[in-house]
Each structure stands twice: as structure tokens, then as C-alpha cells.
mmCIF file of C-alpha atoms in Angstrom:
data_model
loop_
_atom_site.group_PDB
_atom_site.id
_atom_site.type_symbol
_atom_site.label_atom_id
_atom_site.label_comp_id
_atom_site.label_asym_id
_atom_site.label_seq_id
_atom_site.Cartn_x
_atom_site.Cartn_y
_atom_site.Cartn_z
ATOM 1 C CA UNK A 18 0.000 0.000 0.000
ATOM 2 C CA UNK A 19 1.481 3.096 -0.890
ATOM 3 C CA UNK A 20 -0.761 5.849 0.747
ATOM 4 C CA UNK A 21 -0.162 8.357 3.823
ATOM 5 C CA UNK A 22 0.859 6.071 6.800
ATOM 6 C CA UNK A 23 0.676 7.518 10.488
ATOM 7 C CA UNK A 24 2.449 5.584 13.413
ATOM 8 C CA UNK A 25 1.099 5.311 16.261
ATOM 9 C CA UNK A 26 -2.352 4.808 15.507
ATOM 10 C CA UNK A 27 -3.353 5.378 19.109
ATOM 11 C CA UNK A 28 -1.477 6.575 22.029
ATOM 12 C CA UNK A 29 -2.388 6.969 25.519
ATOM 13 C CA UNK A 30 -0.198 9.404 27.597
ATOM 14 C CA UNK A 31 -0.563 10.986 31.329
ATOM 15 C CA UNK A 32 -0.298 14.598 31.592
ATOM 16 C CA UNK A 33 2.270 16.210 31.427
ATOM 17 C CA UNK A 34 4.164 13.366 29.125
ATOM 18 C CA UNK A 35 5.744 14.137 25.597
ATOM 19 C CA UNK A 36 4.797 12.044 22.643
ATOM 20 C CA UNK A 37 6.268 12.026 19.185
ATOM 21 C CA UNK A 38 3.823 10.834 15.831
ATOM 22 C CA UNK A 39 5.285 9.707 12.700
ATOM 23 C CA UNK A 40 3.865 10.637 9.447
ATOM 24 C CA UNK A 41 4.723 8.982 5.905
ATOM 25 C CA UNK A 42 3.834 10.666 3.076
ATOM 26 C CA UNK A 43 2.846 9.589 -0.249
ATOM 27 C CA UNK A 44 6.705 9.219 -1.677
ATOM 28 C CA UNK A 45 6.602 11.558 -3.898
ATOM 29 C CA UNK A 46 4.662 14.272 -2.677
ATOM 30 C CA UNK A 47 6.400 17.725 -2.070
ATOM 31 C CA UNK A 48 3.915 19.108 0.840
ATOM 32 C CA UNK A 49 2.762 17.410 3.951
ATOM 33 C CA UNK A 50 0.080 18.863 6.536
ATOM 34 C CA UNK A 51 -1.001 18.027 9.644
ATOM 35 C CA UNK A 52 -4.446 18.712 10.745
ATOM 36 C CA UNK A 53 -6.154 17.977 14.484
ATOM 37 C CA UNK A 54 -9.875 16.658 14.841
ATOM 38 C CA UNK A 55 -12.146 16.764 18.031
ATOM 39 C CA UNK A 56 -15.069 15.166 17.802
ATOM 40 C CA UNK A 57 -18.333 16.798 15.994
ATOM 41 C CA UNK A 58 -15.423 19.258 14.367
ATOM 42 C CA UNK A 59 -13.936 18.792 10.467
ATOM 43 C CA UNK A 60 -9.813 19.270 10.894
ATOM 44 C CA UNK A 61 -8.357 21.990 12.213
ATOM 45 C CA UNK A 62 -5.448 23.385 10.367
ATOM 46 C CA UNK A 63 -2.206 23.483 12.385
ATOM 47 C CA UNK A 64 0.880 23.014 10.159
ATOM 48 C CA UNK A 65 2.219 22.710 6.531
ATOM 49 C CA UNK A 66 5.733 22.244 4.672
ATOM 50 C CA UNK A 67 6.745 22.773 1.208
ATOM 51 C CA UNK A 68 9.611 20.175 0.787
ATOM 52 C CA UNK A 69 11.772 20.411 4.064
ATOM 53 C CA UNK A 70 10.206 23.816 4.824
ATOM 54 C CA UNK A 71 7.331 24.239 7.289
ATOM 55 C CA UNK A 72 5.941 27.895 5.628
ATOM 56 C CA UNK A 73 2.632 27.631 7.609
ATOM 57 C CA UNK A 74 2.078 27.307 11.233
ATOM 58 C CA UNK A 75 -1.491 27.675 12.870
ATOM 59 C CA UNK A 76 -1.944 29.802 15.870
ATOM 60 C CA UNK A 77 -3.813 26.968 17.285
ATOM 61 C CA UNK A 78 -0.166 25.421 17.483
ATOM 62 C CA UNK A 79 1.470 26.718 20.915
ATOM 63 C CA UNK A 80 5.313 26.493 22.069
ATOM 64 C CA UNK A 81 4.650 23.068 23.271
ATOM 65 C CA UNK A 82 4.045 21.960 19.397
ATOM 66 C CA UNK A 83 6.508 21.139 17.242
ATOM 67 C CA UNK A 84 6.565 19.380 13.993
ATOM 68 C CA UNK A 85 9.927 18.496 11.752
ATOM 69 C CA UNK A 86 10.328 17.056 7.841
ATOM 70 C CA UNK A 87 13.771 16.454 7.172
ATOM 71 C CA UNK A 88 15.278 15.589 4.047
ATOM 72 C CA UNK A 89 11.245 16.518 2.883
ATOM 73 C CA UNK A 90 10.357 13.209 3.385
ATOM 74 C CA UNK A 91 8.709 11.657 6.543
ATOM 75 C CA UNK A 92 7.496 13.806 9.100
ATOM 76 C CA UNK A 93 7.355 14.195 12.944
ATOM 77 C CA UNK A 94 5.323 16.391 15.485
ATOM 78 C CA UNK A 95 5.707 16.344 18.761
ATOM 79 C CA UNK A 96 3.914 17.988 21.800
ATOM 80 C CA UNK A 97 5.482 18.426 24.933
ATOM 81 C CA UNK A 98 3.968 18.695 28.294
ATOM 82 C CA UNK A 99 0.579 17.151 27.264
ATOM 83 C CA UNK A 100 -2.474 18.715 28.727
ATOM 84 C CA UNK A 101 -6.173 16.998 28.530
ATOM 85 C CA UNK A 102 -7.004 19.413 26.106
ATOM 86 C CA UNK A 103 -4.971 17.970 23.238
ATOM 87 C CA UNK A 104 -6.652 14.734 23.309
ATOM 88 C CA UNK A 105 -7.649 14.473 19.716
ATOM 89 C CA UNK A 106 -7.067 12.231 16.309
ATOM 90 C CA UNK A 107 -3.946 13.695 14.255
ATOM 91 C CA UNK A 108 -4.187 14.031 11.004
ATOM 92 C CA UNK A 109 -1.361 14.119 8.362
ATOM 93 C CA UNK A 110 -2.141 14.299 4.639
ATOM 94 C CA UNK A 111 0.371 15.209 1.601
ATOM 95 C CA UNK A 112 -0.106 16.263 -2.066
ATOM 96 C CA UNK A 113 1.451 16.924 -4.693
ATOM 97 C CA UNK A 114 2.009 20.501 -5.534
ATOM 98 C CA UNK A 115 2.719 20.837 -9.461
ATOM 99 C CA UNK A 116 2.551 24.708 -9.955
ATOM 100 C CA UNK A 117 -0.583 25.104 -11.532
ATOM 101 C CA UNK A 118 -4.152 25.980 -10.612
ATOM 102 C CA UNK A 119 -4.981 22.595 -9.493
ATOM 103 C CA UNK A 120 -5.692 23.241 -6.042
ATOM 104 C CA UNK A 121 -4.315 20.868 -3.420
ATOM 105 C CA UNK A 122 -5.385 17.269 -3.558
ATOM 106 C CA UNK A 123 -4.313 16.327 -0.173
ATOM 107 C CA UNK A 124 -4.426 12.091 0.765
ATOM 108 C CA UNK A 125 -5.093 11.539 4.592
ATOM 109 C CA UNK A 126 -3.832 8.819 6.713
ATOM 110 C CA UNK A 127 -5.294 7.437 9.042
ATOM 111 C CA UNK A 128 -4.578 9.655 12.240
ATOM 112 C CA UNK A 129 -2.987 8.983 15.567
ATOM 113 C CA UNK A 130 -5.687 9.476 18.547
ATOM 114 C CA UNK A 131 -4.157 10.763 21.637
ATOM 115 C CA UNK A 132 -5.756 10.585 24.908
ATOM 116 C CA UNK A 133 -4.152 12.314 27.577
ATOM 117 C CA UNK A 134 -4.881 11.221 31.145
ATOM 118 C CA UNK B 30 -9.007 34.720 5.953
ATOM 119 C CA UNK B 31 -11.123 31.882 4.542
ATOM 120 C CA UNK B 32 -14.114 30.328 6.447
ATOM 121 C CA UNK B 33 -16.852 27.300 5.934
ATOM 122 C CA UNK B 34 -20.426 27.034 7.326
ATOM 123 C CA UNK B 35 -21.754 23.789 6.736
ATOM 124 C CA UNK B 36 -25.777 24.055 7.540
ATOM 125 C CA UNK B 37 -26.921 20.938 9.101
ATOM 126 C CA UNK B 38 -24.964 18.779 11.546
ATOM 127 C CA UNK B 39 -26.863 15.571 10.483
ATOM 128 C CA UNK B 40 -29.006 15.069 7.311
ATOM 129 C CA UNK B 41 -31.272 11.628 7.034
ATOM 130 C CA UNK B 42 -32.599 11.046 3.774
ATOM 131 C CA UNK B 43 -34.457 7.614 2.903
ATOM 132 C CA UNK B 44 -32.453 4.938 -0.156
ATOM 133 C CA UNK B 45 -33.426 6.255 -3.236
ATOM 134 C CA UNK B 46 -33.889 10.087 -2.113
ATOM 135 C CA UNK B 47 -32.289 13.087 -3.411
ATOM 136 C CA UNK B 48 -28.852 13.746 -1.355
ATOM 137 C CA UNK B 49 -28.484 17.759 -1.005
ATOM 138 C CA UNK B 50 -25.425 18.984 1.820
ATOM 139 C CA UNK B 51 -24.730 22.791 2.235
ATOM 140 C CA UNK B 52 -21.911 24.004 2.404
ATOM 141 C CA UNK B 53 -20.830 28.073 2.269
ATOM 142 C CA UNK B 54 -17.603 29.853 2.134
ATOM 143 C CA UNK B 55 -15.979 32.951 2.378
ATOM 144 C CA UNK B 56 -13.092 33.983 0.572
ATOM 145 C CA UNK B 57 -12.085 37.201 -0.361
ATOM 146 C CA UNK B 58 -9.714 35.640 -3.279
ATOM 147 C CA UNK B 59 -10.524 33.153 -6.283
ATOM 148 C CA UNK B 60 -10.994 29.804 -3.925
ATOM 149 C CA UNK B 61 -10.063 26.328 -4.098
ATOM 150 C CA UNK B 62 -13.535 23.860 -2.653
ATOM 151 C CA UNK B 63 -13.139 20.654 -2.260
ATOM 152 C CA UNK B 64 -15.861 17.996 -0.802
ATOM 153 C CA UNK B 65 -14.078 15.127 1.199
ATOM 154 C CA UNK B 66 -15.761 11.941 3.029
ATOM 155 C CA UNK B 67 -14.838 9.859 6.010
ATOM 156 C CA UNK B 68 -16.212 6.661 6.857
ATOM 157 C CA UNK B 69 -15.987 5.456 10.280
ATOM 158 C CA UNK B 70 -12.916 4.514 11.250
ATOM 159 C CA UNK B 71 -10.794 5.377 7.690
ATOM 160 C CA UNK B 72 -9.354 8.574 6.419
ATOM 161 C CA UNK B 73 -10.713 11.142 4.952
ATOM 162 C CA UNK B 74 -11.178 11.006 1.194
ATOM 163 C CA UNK B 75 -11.558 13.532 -1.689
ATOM 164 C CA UNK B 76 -14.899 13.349 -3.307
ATOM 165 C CA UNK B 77 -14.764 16.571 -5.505
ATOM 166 C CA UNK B 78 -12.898 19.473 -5.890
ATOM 167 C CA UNK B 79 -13.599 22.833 -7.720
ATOM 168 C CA UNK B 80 -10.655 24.903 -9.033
ATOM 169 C CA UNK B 81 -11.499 26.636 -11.980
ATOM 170 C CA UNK B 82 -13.549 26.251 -14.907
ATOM 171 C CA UNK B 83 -17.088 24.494 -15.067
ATOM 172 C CA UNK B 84 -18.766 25.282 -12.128
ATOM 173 C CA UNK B 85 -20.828 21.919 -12.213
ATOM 174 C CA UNK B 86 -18.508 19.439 -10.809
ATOM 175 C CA UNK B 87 -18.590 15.317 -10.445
ATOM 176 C CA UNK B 88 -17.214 13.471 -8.597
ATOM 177 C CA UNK B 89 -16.619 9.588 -7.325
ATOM 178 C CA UNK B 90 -19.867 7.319 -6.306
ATOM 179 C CA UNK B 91 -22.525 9.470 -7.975
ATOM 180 C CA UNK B 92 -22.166 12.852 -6.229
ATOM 181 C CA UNK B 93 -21.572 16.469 -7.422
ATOM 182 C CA UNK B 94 -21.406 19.859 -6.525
ATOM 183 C CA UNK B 95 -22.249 23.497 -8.162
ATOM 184 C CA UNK B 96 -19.754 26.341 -7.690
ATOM 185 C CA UNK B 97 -21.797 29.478 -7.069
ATOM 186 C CA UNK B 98 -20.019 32.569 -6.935
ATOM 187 C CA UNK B 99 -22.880 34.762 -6.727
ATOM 188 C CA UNK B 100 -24.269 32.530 -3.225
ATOM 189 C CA UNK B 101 -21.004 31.846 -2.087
ATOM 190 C CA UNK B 102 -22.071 28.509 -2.071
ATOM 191 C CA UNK B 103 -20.429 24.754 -3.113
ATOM 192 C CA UNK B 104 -23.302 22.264 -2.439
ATOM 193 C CA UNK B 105 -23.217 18.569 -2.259
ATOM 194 C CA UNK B 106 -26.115 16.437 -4.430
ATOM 195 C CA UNK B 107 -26.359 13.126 -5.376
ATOM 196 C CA UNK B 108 -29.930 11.891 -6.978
ATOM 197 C CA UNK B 109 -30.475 8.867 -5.406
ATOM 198 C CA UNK B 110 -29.196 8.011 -1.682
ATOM 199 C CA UNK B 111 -27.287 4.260 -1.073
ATOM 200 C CA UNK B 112 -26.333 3.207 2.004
ATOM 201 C CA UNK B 113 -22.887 2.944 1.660
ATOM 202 C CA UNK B 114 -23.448 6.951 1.343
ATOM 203 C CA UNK B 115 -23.263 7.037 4.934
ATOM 204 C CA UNK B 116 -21.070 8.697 6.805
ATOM 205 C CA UNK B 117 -19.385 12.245 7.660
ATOM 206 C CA UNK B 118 -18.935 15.302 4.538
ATOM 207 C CA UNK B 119 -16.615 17.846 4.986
ATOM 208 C CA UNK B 120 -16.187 21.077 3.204
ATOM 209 C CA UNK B 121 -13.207 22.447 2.607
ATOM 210 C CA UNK B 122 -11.370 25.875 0.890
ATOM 211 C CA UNK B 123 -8.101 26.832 0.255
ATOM 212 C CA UNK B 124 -6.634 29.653 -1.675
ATOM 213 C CA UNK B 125 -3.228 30.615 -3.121
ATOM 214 C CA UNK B 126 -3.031 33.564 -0.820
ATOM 215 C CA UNK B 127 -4.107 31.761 1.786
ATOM 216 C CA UNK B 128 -0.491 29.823 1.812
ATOM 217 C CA UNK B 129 -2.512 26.364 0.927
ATOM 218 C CA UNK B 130 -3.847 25.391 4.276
ATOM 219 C CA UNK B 131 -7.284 24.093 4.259
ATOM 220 C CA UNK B 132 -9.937 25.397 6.005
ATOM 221 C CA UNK B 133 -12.670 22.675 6.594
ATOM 222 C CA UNK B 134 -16.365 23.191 8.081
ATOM 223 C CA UNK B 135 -17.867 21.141 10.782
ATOM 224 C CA UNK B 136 -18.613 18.770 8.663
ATOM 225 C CA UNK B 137 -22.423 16.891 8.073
ATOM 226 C CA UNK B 138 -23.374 13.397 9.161
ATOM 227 C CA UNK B 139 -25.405 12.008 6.513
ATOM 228 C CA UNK B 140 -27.806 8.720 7.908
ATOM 229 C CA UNK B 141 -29.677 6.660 4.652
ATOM 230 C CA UNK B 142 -32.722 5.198 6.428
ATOM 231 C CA UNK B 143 -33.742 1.754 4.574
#
């Protein structure tokens, strides 16, 4: 299968507790997003790169977010200091930006549902 | 900035019935809409998208949605309801300006009674 993978699909953290999610894009994609989802809410934008750069970044995303794509390839974002409110799914999706008008078809994995206790 | 109001949190339309979600957006620029699904438990999946061009746009398993500039409005249709049409419809809209992140509404549960 060659879609967007996400690893892990669920993780269950106390408070106060980092935790790292993996996201693999489609290969040859050039931008990757992540997205967060409550429940009864569509995704919420947080972050985006272009390649290895991240060019958009949410003000929903505080200090204790973080999110990585070196080499433009696989991606990583991390939250430090987890609080109950960031229980949620995480979503990544990528596309495949070609220049033109096309708008952004973006492919979603799966997500990785954190519950913070 | 971008926004999408999708009217109607959950829609329940009988097999066989006309399908019709709402969806409106504002944009101050040209937009990008798009209309994705997600079943329970998958991913979310593109159904349509509108960039430019016809506004009258199909997409995958039967459905389709108008551009209107004039309403500010993208709506969802399909003529006749299935139940494997059920789940959740999101709404989304990008633009150029807007540095390509999506903007997606609340999104609409649609049931298919039998």
C-alpha cells in the first residue's frame, strides 16, 4: 500500500508526558500537513511544509508543538507537556504541488488518537 | 481569511432520495472547494474538488457539486441516496493567498434510512 501512513495509531499518555507521531507521506509528494480533529469538528489546520520547509504554522499550534520534515520526506510532530485538552485524532495528509491551478489534492492517513490522562 | 459554514450537523434522507449537503464559504480571493468523506474509522477522502472552470462538478460514487459565486455557495447532491453513502462530509477551501492550508467546516453526518 502506498498511501499516507501515520504511526502510532493510538497513544495513551498521562499529563504532562511528551509524545512524538510519525507521518509517511505519499513518496513523492512535495507538501505534507497536519491537521487535528475533536469530535463533531472537520480538521483543524495546524501546520504545513513545502519540501523540508514548514511555511505555515497555525496559531492553534502553541510552544509546546513542534513538527519536523527532514530531508522533505517523513514527518514528525511532537507535543510536549501534554495537557487533557490535546486529546484528539492527528491528522497528516500530503499532495502533490505541481505549480498550476490545481488546487491541493491532499491524501489523509489514518490519524494517531491521543488521549491524555 | 477563509471560512466554511456547513448548515446541518446531520441530514437523514431515505435509499433512493435526493442527497443535497450545504456548504458556504468565504473567501475574499478566487478559492479552491473541495468535498471530502470519512467513513468510520478510515481517512478522509476527496470526493470533488472545484478549481477553476465548469462550475458543475462530479465526482466519485454518484455525487456532485455546483460552484456558485454569486451565493457563495459549493453544495453537495447526489440523486439517489445508497447506504454505503453514509457517513461524515466535509467542506473544505483553500486559496493561493491563503499559503494552501485548508480550512474545513464542521462537517455533516449524513444517515440513509432503509
Amino acid at each position: 500500500d502506498t498511501g499516507v501512513s501515520q504511526d502510532p495509531r493510538h497513544k495513551i499518555t498521562k499529563r504532562g508526558q511528551n509524545v512524538t507521531f510519525r507521518c509517511d507521506p505519499i513518496s513523492e509528494h512535495n507538501r505534507l500537513y497536519w491537521y487535528r480533529q475533536t469530535l463533531g469538528q472537520g480538521p483543524e489546520f495546524l501546520t504545513y511544509f513545502q519540501n523540508e520547509a514548514q511555511l505555515e504554522k497555525s496559531r492553534l499550534l502553541s510552544d509546546r508543538f513542534s513538527a519536523e520534515r527532514p530531508k522533505g520526506s517523513f514527518s514528525t510532530l511532537e507535543i510536549q507537556r501534554t495537557e487533557q485538552g490535546d486529546s484528539a485524532m492527528y491528522l497528516c495528509a500530503s499532495s502533490l504541488a505541481d505549480g498550476g491551478r490545481t488546487g491541493d489534492e491532499q491524501f489523509f492517513g489514518p490519524g494517531t488518537r491521543l488521549t491524555v490522562l | 481569511a477563509q471560512s466554511v459554514t456547513q448548515l446541518g450537523s446531520h441530514v437523514s434522507v431515505s435509499e433512493g432520495a435526493l442527497v443535497l449537503l450545504r456548504c458556504n464559504y468565504s473567501s475574499s480571493v478566487p478559492p479552491y472547494l473541495f468535498w471530502y468523506v470519512q467513513y468510520p474509522n478510515q481517512g478522509l477522502q476527496l470526493l470533488l474538488k472545484y478549481t477553476t472552470g465548469a462550475t458543475l462538478v462530479k465526482g466519485i460514487n454518484g455525487f456532485e457539486a455546483e460552484f456558485k459565486k454569486s451565493e457563495t455557495s459549493f453544495h453537495l447532491t447526489k440523486p439517489s441516496a445508497h447506504m454505503s453513502d453514509a457517513a461524515e462530509y466535509f467542506c473544505a477551501v483553500m486559496t493561493d493567498t491563503g499559503g494552501f492550508k485548508t480550512i474545513f467546516g464542521a462537517g455533516t453526518r449524513l444517515f440513509v434510512k432503509a
